[in-house]
PDB file of C-alpha atoms and ligand atoms in Angstrom:
ATOM      1  CA  UNK J   1       0.000   0.000   0.000  1.00 52.00           C
ATOM      2  CA  UNK J   2       1.364   3.357  -1.082  1.00 50.00           C
ATOM      3  CA  UNK J   3       1.551   5.050   2.285  1.00 49.00           C
ATOM      4  CA  UNK J   4       3.596   2.342   3.886  1.00 47.00           C
ATOM      5  CA  UNK J   5       5.842   1.691   0.951  1.00 52.00           C
ATOM      6  CA  UNK J   6       6.714   5.295   0.755  1.00 50.00           C
ATOM      7  CA  UNK J   7       7.642   5.607   4.409  1.00 48.00           C
ATOM      8  CA  UNK J   8      10.008   2.701   4.308  1.00 52.00           C
ATOM      9  CA  UNK J   9      11.440   3.516   0.934  1.00 51.00           C
ATOM     10  CA  UNK J  10      12.057   7.129   1.810  1.00 50.00           C
ATOM     11  CA  UNK J  11      13.965   6.032   4.850  1.00 49.00           C
ATOM     12  CA  UNK J  12      15.780   3.096   3.381  1.00 50.00           C
ATOM     13  CA  UNK J  13      16.540   5.162   0.322  1.00 45.00           C
ATOM     14  CA  UNK J  14      18.808   7.427   2.200  1.00 44.00           C
ATOM     15  CA  UNK J  15      20.893   5.331   4.534  1.00 42.00           C
ATOM     16  CA  UNK J  16      24.267   6.445   4.823  1.00 38.00           C
ATOM     17  CA  UNK J  17      27.213   5.611   6.894  1.00 34.00           C
ATOM     18  CA  UNK J  18      29.963   8.035   6.180  1.00 36.00           C
ATOM     19  CA  UNK J  19      30.297  11.727   6.942  1.00 41.00           C
ATOM     20  CA  UNK J  20      29.259  14.016   9.742  1.00 45.00           C
ATOM     21  CA  UNK J  21      25.851  14.775  11.048  1.00 44.00           C
ATOM     22  CA  UNK J  22      25.649  18.541  11.365  1.00 55.00           C
ATOM     23  CA  UNK J  23      22.215  19.282  12.735  1.00 67.00           C
ATOM     24  CA  UNK J  24      20.726  16.077  14.004  1.00 78.00           C
ATOM     25  CA  UNK J  25      16.992  15.969  14.402  1.00 89.00           C
ATOM     26  CA  UNK J  26      15.538  14.258  17.420  1.00 93.00           C
ATOM     27  CA  UNK J  27      12.223  13.466  15.781  1.00 95.00           C
ATOM     28  CA  UNK J  28      10.955  12.924  12.266  1.00 97.00           C
ATOM     29  CA  UNK J  29       9.457  16.089  10.792  1.00 97.00           C
ATOM     30  CA  UNK J  30       6.614  15.397   8.415  1.00 98.00           C
ATOM     31  CA  UNK J  31       3.850  17.306   6.720  1.00 97.00           C
ATOM     32  CA  UNK J  32       1.212  16.694   4.122  1.00 97.00           C
ATOM     33  CA  UNK J  33       2.033  18.453   0.831  1.00 98.00           C
ATOM     34  CA  UNK J  34      -0.857  17.063  -1.182  1.00 97.00           C
ATOM     35  CA  UNK J  35      -2.923  19.892  -2.698  1.00 96.00           C
ATOM     36  CA  UNK J  36      -5.605  17.322  -3.577  1.00 95.00           C
ATOM     37  CA  UNK J  37      -8.210  17.737  -0.838  1.00 93.00           C
ATOM     38  CA  UNK J  38     -10.215  14.804  -2.191  1.00 94.00           C
ATOM     39  CA  UNK J  39      -7.442  12.245  -1.922  1.00 97.00           C
ATOM     40  CA  UNK J  40      -8.712   8.805  -0.912  1.00 97.00           C
ATOM     41  CA  UNK J  41      -5.693   8.519   1.422  1.00 97.00           C
ATOM     42  CA  UNK J  42      -5.525  10.405   4.693  1.00 97.00           C
ATOM     43  CA  UNK J  43      -2.318  10.177   6.710  1.00 97.00           C
ATOM     44  CA  UNK J  44      -2.920  11.006  10.340  1.00 97.00           C
ATOM     45  CA  UNK J  45       0.432  10.223  11.869  1.00 97.00           C
ATOM     46  CA  UNK J  46       3.953   9.127  10.924  1.00 98.00           C
ATOM     47  CA  UNK J  47       6.738   8.636  13.452  1.00 98.00           C
ATOM     48  CA  UNK J  48      10.143   6.984  13.354  1.00 98.00           C
ATOM     49  CA  UNK J  49      12.372   6.214  16.328  1.00 97.00           C
ATOM     50  CA  UNK J  50      15.192   6.442  17.111  1.00 97.00           C
ATOM     51  CA  UNK J  51      15.971   9.802  15.486  1.00 97.00           C
ATOM     52  CA  UNK J  52      18.627  10.103  14.160  1.00 95.00           C
ATOM     53  CA  UNK J  53      18.086   6.742  12.539  1.00 95.00           C
ATOM     54  CA  UNK J  54      21.120   4.542  13.203  1.00 93.00           C
ATOM     55  CA  UNK J  55      22.471   2.394  10.406  1.00 92.00           C
ATOM     56  CA  UNK J  56      22.817  -0.516  10.738  1.00 93.00           C
ATOM     57  CA  UNK J  57      20.156  -0.902  13.382  1.00 95.00           C
ATOM     58  CA  UNK J  58      16.478  -1.136  14.158  1.00 97.00           C
ATOM     59  CA  UNK J  59      13.865   1.506  13.494  1.00 97.00           C
ATOM     60  CA  UNK J  60      10.392   1.605  14.959  1.00 98.00           C
ATOM     61  CA  UNK J  61       7.733   2.857  12.618  1.00 98.00           C
ATOM     62  CA  UNK J  62       4.361   4.275  13.592  1.00 98.00           C
ATOM     63  CA  UNK J  63       1.800   5.032  10.889  1.00 98.00           C
ATOM     64  CA  UNK J  64      -1.889   5.860  11.122  1.00 98.00           C
ATOM     65  CA  UNK J  65      -3.576   6.180   7.773  1.00 97.00           C
ATOM     66  CA  UNK J  66      -6.933   5.713   6.150  1.00 97.00           C
ATOM     67  CA  UNK J  67      -7.785   4.644   2.638  1.00 97.00           C
ATOM     68  CA  UNK J  68     -11.432   5.414   1.975  1.00 97.00           C
ATOM     69  CA  UNK J  69     -11.804   3.570  -1.314  1.00 97.00           C
ATOM     70  CA  UNK J  70      -9.979   0.870  -3.197  1.00 97.00           C
ATOM     71  CA  UNK J  71      -6.937   1.929  -5.243  1.00 96.00           C
ATOM     72  CA  UNK J  72      -4.826  -0.003  -7.688  1.00 95.00           C
ATOM     73  CA  UNK J  73      -1.939   0.948  -9.970  1.00 96.00           C
ATOM     74  CA  UNK J  74      -0.062   3.813  -8.341  1.00 97.00           C
ATOM     75  CA  UNK J  75       3.353   5.274  -9.046  1.00 98.00           C
ATOM     76  CA  UNK J  76       5.685   6.649  -6.395  1.00 98.00           C
ATOM     77  CA  UNK J  77       8.234   9.381  -6.895  1.00 98.00           C
ATOM     78  CA  UNK J  78      10.904  10.084  -4.281  1.00 98.00           C
ATOM     79  CA  UNK J  79      12.926  13.231  -4.342  1.00 98.00           C
ATOM     80  CA  UNK J  80      15.679  13.249  -1.726  1.00 96.00           C
ATOM     81  CA  UNK J  81      18.206  15.930  -0.878  1.00 96.00           C
ATOM     82  CA  UNK J  82      20.939  16.018   1.686  1.00 94.00           C
ATOM     83  CA  UNK J  83      21.060  19.219   3.642  1.00 91.00           C
ATOM     84  CA  UNK J  84      24.363  21.016   3.452  1.00 88.00           C
ATOM     85  CA  UNK J  85      25.582  24.321   4.768  1.00 84.00           C
ATOM     86  CA  UNK J  86      24.877  26.434   1.671  1.00 86.00           C
ATOM     87  CA  UNK J  87      22.871  24.278  -0.644  1.00 88.00           C
ATOM     88  CA  UNK J  88      21.064  20.993  -0.621  1.00 92.00           C
ATOM     89  CA  UNK J  89      22.666  18.160  -2.536  1.00 93.00           C
ATOM     90  CA  UNK J  90      20.279  16.085  -4.656  1.00 95.00           C
ATOM     91  CA  UNK J  91      20.646  12.359  -4.076  1.00 94.00           C
ATOM     92  CA  UNK J  92      20.612  10.362  -7.322  1.00 94.00           C
ATOM     93  CA  UNK J  93      18.741   7.136  -8.026  1.00 96.00           C
ATOM     94  CA  UNK J  94      21.282   4.313  -7.798  1.00 94.00           C
ATOM     95  CA  UNK J  95      20.318   0.658  -8.095  1.00 94.00           C
ATOM     96  CA  UNK J  96      16.672   1.684  -7.548  1.00 95.00           C
ATOM     97  CA  UNK J  97      17.618   3.362  -4.273  1.00 94.00           C
ATOM     98  CA  UNK J  98      17.485   7.125  -3.718  1.00 95.00           C
ATOM     99  CA  UNK J  99      15.544   9.726  -5.727  1.00 97.00           C
ATOM    100  CA  UNK J 100      13.786   7.122  -7.823  1.00 97.00           C
ATOM    101  CA  UNK J 101      10.409   6.689  -9.427  1.00 98.00           C
ATOM    102  CA  UNK J 102       8.673   3.367  -8.962  1.00 98.00           C
ATOM    103  CA  UNK J 103       6.226   2.854 -11.819  1.00 97.00           C
ATOM    104  CA  UNK J 104       3.682   0.756 -10.005  1.00 97.00           C
ATOM    105  CA  UNK J 105       3.580   0.093  -6.285  1.00 96.00           C
ATOM    106  CA  UNK J 106       1.432  -2.969  -6.976  1.00 95.00           C
ATOM    107  CA  UNK J 107       4.653  -4.728  -8.059  1.00 95.00           C
ATOM    108  CA  UNK J 108       7.366  -2.798  -6.268  1.00 97.00           C
ATOM    109  CA  UNK J 109       7.759  -5.073  -3.261  1.00 97.00           C
ATOM    110  CA  UNK J 110       7.831  -8.181  -5.473  1.00 97.00           C
ATOM    111  CA  UNK J 111      10.498  -6.549  -7.609  1.00 97.00           C
ATOM    112  CA  UNK J 112      12.575  -5.539  -4.606  1.00 97.00           C
ATOM    113  CA  UNK J 113      12.492  -9.117  -3.416  1.00 97.00           C
ATOM    114  CA  UNK J 114      13.251 -10.845  -6.700  1.00 97.00           C
ATOM    115  CA  UNK J 115      15.836  -8.356  -7.954  1.00 97.00           C
ATOM    116  CA  UNK J 116      17.425  -7.657  -4.552  1.00 97.00           C
ATOM    117  CA  UNK J 117      18.290  -4.074  -5.438  1.00 96.00           C
ATOM    118  CA  UNK J 118      21.725  -2.973  -4.200  1.00 94.00           C
ATOM    119  CA  UNK J 119      22.032  -6.343  -2.474  1.00 94.00           C
ATOM    120  CA  UNK J 120      19.918  -5.162   0.456  1.00 95.00           C
ATOM    121  CA  UNK J 121      16.418  -4.467  -0.809  1.00 96.00           C
ATOM    122  CA  UNK J 122      15.486  -8.146  -1.047  1.00 97.00           C
ATOM    123  CA  UNK J 123      15.676  -8.400   2.709  1.00 97.00           C
ATOM    124  CA  UNK J 124      13.888  -5.069   3.194  1.00 97.00           C
ATOM    125  CA  UNK J 125      11.171  -6.162   0.764  1.00 97.00           C
ATOM    126  CA  UNK J 126      10.592  -9.291   2.802  1.00 98.00           C
ATOM    127  CA  UNK J 127      10.277  -7.227   5.975  1.00 98.00           C
ATOM    128  CA  UNK J 128       7.836  -4.865   4.272  1.00 97.00           C
ATOM    129  CA  UNK J 129       5.748  -7.764   3.014  1.00 97.00           C
ATOM    130  CA  UNK J 130       5.539  -9.178   6.560  1.00 97.00           C
ATOM    131  CA  UNK J 131       4.687  -5.744   7.959  1.00 98.00           C
ATOM    132  CA  UNK J 132       1.906  -5.239   5.421  1.00 96.00           C
ATOM    133  CA  UNK J 133       0.472  -8.660   6.169  1.00 96.00           C
ATOM    134  CA  UNK J 134       0.073  -7.649   9.835  1.00 97.00           C
ATOM    135  CA  UNK J 135      -2.272  -4.939   8.515  1.00 96.00           C
ATOM    136  CA  UNK J 136      -4.138  -7.345   6.212  1.00 94.00           C
ATOM    137  CA  UNK J 137      -2.821  -5.425   3.210  1.00 94.00           C
ATOM    138  CA  UNK J 138      -3.068  -7.872   0.302  1.00 93.00           C
ATOM    139  CA  UNK J 139       0.115  -8.810  -1.598  1.00 90.00           C
ATOM    140  CA  UNK J 140      -1.413  -7.588  -4.832  1.00 91.00           C
ATOM    141  CA  UNK J 141      -3.689  -4.779  -5.940  1.00 95.00           C
ATOM    142  CA  UNK J 142      -6.362  -3.557  -5.563  1.00 96.00           C
ATOM    143  CA  UNK J 143      -5.954  -2.418  -1.956  1.00 96.00           C
ATOM    144  CA  UNK J 144      -8.571  -0.986   0.382  1.00 92.00           C
ATOM    145  CA  UNK J 145     -10.734   0.570   1.566  1.00 97.00           C
ATOM    146  CA  UNK J 146      -8.954   0.105   4.888  1.00 97.00           C
ATOM    147  CA  UNK J 147      -7.241   1.620   7.889  1.00 97.00           C
ATOM    148  CA  UNK J 148      -3.601   1.115   8.766  1.00 97.00           C
ATOM    149  CA  UNK J 149      -2.336   1.388  12.321  1.00 98.00           C
ATOM    150  CA  UNK J 150       1.295   0.482  12.790  1.00 98.00           C
ATOM    151  CA  UNK J 151       2.460   0.996  16.314  1.00 98.00           C
ATOM    152  CA  UNK J 152       6.273   1.103  16.684  1.00 98.00           C
ATOM    153  CA  UNK J 153       6.679  -1.663  14.146  1.00 98.00           C
ATOM    154  CA  UNK J 154      10.328  -2.797  14.101  1.00 98.00           C
ATOM    155  CA  UNK J 155      12.303  -2.947  10.876  1.00 98.00           C
ATOM    156  CA  UNK J 156      15.973  -3.875  10.684  1.00 97.00           C
ATOM    157  CA  UNK J 157      18.195  -1.741   8.497  1.00 94.00           C
ATOM    158  CA  UNK J 158      21.243  -3.607   7.233  1.00 92.00           C
ATOM    159  CA  UNK J 159      24.663  -2.010   6.746  1.00 89.00           C
ATOM    160  CA  UNK J 160      24.937   0.272   3.718  1.00 86.00           C
ATOM    161  CA  UNK J 161      26.609  -1.558   0.861  1.00 87.00           C
ATOM    162  CA  UNK J 162      29.780  -0.127  -0.679  1.00 82.00           C
ATOM    163  CA  UNK J 163      28.018   0.637  -3.950  1.00 82.00           C
ATOM    164  CA  UNK J 164      25.846   3.195  -2.142  1.00 83.00           C
ATOM    165  CA  UNK J 165      28.558   4.981  -0.198  1.00 74.00           C
ATOM    166  CA  UNK J 166      28.033   7.977  -2.437  1.00 66.00           C
ATOM    167  CA  UNK J 167      25.474   8.654   0.254  1.00 68.00           C
ATOM    168  CA  UNK J 168      26.608   9.796   3.666  1.00 77.00           C
ATOM    169  CA  UNK J 169      25.256  10.280   7.147  1.00 87.00           C
ATOM    170  CA  UNK J 170      23.492  13.593   7.584  1.00 92.00           C
ATOM    171  CA  UNK J 171      20.189  15.417   7.442  1.00 94.00           C
ATOM    172  CA  UNK J 172      17.819  14.634   4.620  1.00 95.00           C
ATOM    173  CA  UNK J 173      14.786  16.236   3.111  1.00 96.00           C
ATOM    174  CA  UNK J 174      12.545  13.886   1.148  1.00 97.00           C
ATOM    175  CA  UNK J 175       9.338  14.417  -0.772  1.00 98.00           C
ATOM    176  CA  UNK J 176       7.317  11.335  -1.625  1.00 98.00           C
ATOM    177  CA  UNK J 177       4.452  11.661  -4.062  1.00 98.00           C
ATOM    178  CA  UNK J 178       2.150   8.854  -5.095  1.00 98.00           C
ATOM    179  CA  UNK J 179      -0.103   9.176  -8.121  1.00 98.00           C
ATOM    180  CA  UNK J 180      -2.918   6.844  -9.018  1.00 97.00           C
ATOM    181  CA  UNK J 181      -2.376   5.900 -12.661  1.00 97.00           C
ATOM    182  CA  UNK J 182      -5.980   5.339 -13.719  1.00 95.00           C
ATOM    183  CA  UNK J 183      -7.329   8.651 -12.393  1.00 95.00           C
ATOM    184  CA  UNK J 184      -4.115  10.705 -12.478  1.00 96.00           C
ATOM    185  CA  UNK J 185      -4.990  11.746  -8.954  1.00 97.00           C
ATOM    186  CA  UNK J 186      -2.225  12.621  -6.509  1.00 98.00           C
ATOM    187  CA  UNK J 187      -3.068  10.371  -3.570  1.00 98.00           C
ATOM    188  CA  UNK J 188      -0.071  11.015  -1.289  1.00 98.00           C
ATOM    189  CA  UNK J 189       2.404  13.836  -0.909  1.00 98.00           C
ATOM    190  CA  UNK J 190       4.580  13.689   2.162  1.00 98.00           C
ATOM    191  CA  UNK J 191       7.324  16.083   3.073  1.00 98.00           C
ATOM    192  CA  UNK J 192       9.836  14.476   5.436  1.00 98.00           C
ATOM    193  CA  UNK J 193      12.963  15.630   7.202  1.00 97.00           C
ATOM    194  CA  UNK J 194      15.126  13.136   9.031  1.00 96.00           C
ATOM    195  CA  UNK J 195      18.684  12.503  10.217  1.00 95.00           C
ATOM    196  CA  UNK J 196      20.790   9.438   9.715  1.00 93.00           C
ATOM    197  CA  UNK J 197      23.922   8.459  11.544  1.00 92.00           C
ATOM    198  CA  UNK J 198      26.306   5.597  11.622  1.00 89.00           C
ATOM    199  CA  UNK J 199      25.747   3.046  14.370  1.00 89.00           C
ATOM    200  CA  UNK J 200      29.231   3.037  15.806  1.00 84.00           C
ATOM    201  CA  UNK J 201      28.469   0.477  18.481  1.00 83.00           C
ATOM    202  CA  UNK J 202      27.936  -2.056  15.757  1.00 75.00           C
ATOM    203  CA  UNK J 203      30.957  -4.238  15.312  1.00 73.00           C
ATOM    204  CA  UNK J 204      31.682  -7.691  14.004  1.00 71.00           C
ATOM    205  CA  UNK J 205      30.731  -9.595  10.922  1.00 68.00           C
ATOM    206  CA  UNK J 206      27.054  -8.570  10.838  1.00 68.00           C
ATOM    207  CA  UNK J 207      28.088  -4.910  10.504  1.00 73.00           C
ATOM    208  CA  UNK J 208      30.272  -5.418   7.463  1.00 68.00           C
ATOM    209  CA  UNK J 209      28.739  -5.600   4.055  1.00 59.00           C
ATOM    210  CA  UNK J 210      30.112  -7.767   1.243  1.00 46.00           C
TER     211      UNK J 210
HETATM  212  C1  NAG P   1     -12.375  10.161   0.653  1.00 56.07           C
HETATM  213  O1  NAG P   1     -12.089  11.261   1.488  1.00 56.07           O
HETATM  214  C2  NAG P   1     -11.961  12.500   0.797  1.00 56.07           C
HETATM  215  C3  NAG P   1     -11.500  13.556   1.763  1.00 56.07           C
HETATM  216  O2  NAG P   1     -11.841  13.283   3.087  1.00 56.07           O
HETATM  217  C4  NAG P   1     -13.256  12.847   0.109  1.00 56.07           C
HETATM  218  O3  NAG P   1     -13.154  14.070  -0.566  1.00 56.07           O
HETATM  219  C5  NAG P   1     -13.547  11.747  -0.861  1.00 56.07           C
HETATM  220  O4  NAG P   1     -14.751  12.034  -1.511  1.00 56.07           O
HETATM  221  C6  NAG P   1     -13.623  10.438  -0.123  1.00 56.07           C
HETATM  222  N1  NAG P   1     -13.848   9.372  -1.077  1.00 56.07           N
HETATM  223  C7  NAG P   1     -14.744   8.410  -0.878  1.00 56.07           C
HETATM  224  C8  NAG P   1     -14.842   7.343  -1.918  1.00 56.07           C
HETATM  225  O5  NAG P   1     -15.437   8.366   0.143  1.00 56.07           O
HETATM  226  C1  NAG P   2      23.635  -0.606  16.909  1.00 56.07           C
HETATM  227  O1  NAG P   2      24.322  -1.841  16.777  1.00 56.07           O
HETATM  228  C2  NAG P   2      24.292  -2.653  17.949  1.00 56.07           C
HETATM  229  C3  NAG P   2      25.181  -3.857  17.729  1.00 56.07           C
HETATM  230  O2  NAG P   2      24.831  -4.565  16.549  1.00 56.07           O
HETATM  231  C4  NAG P   2      22.836  -3.021  18.228  1.00 56.07           C
HETATM  232  O3  NAG P   2      22.764  -3.822  19.392  1.00 56.07           O
HETATM  233  C5  NAG P   2      22.018  -1.756  18.455  1.00 56.07           C
HETATM  234  O4  NAG P   2      20.665  -2.098  18.628  1.00 56.07           O
HETATM  235  C6  NAG P   2      22.146  -0.845  17.224  1.00 56.07           C
HETATM  236  N1  NAG P   2      21.500   0.421  17.489  1.00 56.07           N
HETATM  237  C7  NAG P   2      20.277   0.679  17.036  1.00 56.07           C
HETATM  238  C8  NAG P   2      19.737   2.044  17.329  1.00 56.07           C
HETATM  239  O5  NAG P   2      19.608  -0.140  16.434  1.00 56.07           O
END
């Protein structure tokens, strides 16, 4: 379901391990940027702890959302920038991770799992699938009408693979927009600001990638 996919993807899209965190946030900042007042999706609450997110490590995700009719093929566009002193640095789309567009969320989780993007998204996809099943979200479209209430749901973020070390720890601004393909309606627009830092207490084989 679009709302949940986006939250995880926006976060997982921007894990970074290297660099310095300049202005760490202590809580996720989010706002609704959807000008479409008639959207079938209403997001009431999104929270992520701990903040900064530590990578590798566990995050706890809280989402309250409502879908008041059934929706099917929906695209998702992520636009992610790293905050820097004088200008924000756009994060590219690499191996389907980062500022990417996913053509149809109905298949995105399946694709993540079968193609194992960047060598980490297979595992994340599996976790997302399990999370969605706790909410009775079907594996395939259409989805809804329904309510989603995730309460501190735990997801495990693996170490960032070497191929994504273009990214670094820091503060990120992400905009996630989901558009229903059949109606052209913008169903989600979320504006998120979050911080990511390296989990330095992590040592040993499970903290090293490839
Ligand atoms: C869903 O909710 C929105 C806004 O609350 C409303 O405009 C829209 O008509 C609703 N759709 C249905 C199918 O109830
Ligand atoms: C950081 O890594 C350690 C060791 O693997 C782990 O126990 C701890 O939970 C991680 N921190 C977070 C915030 O997940």
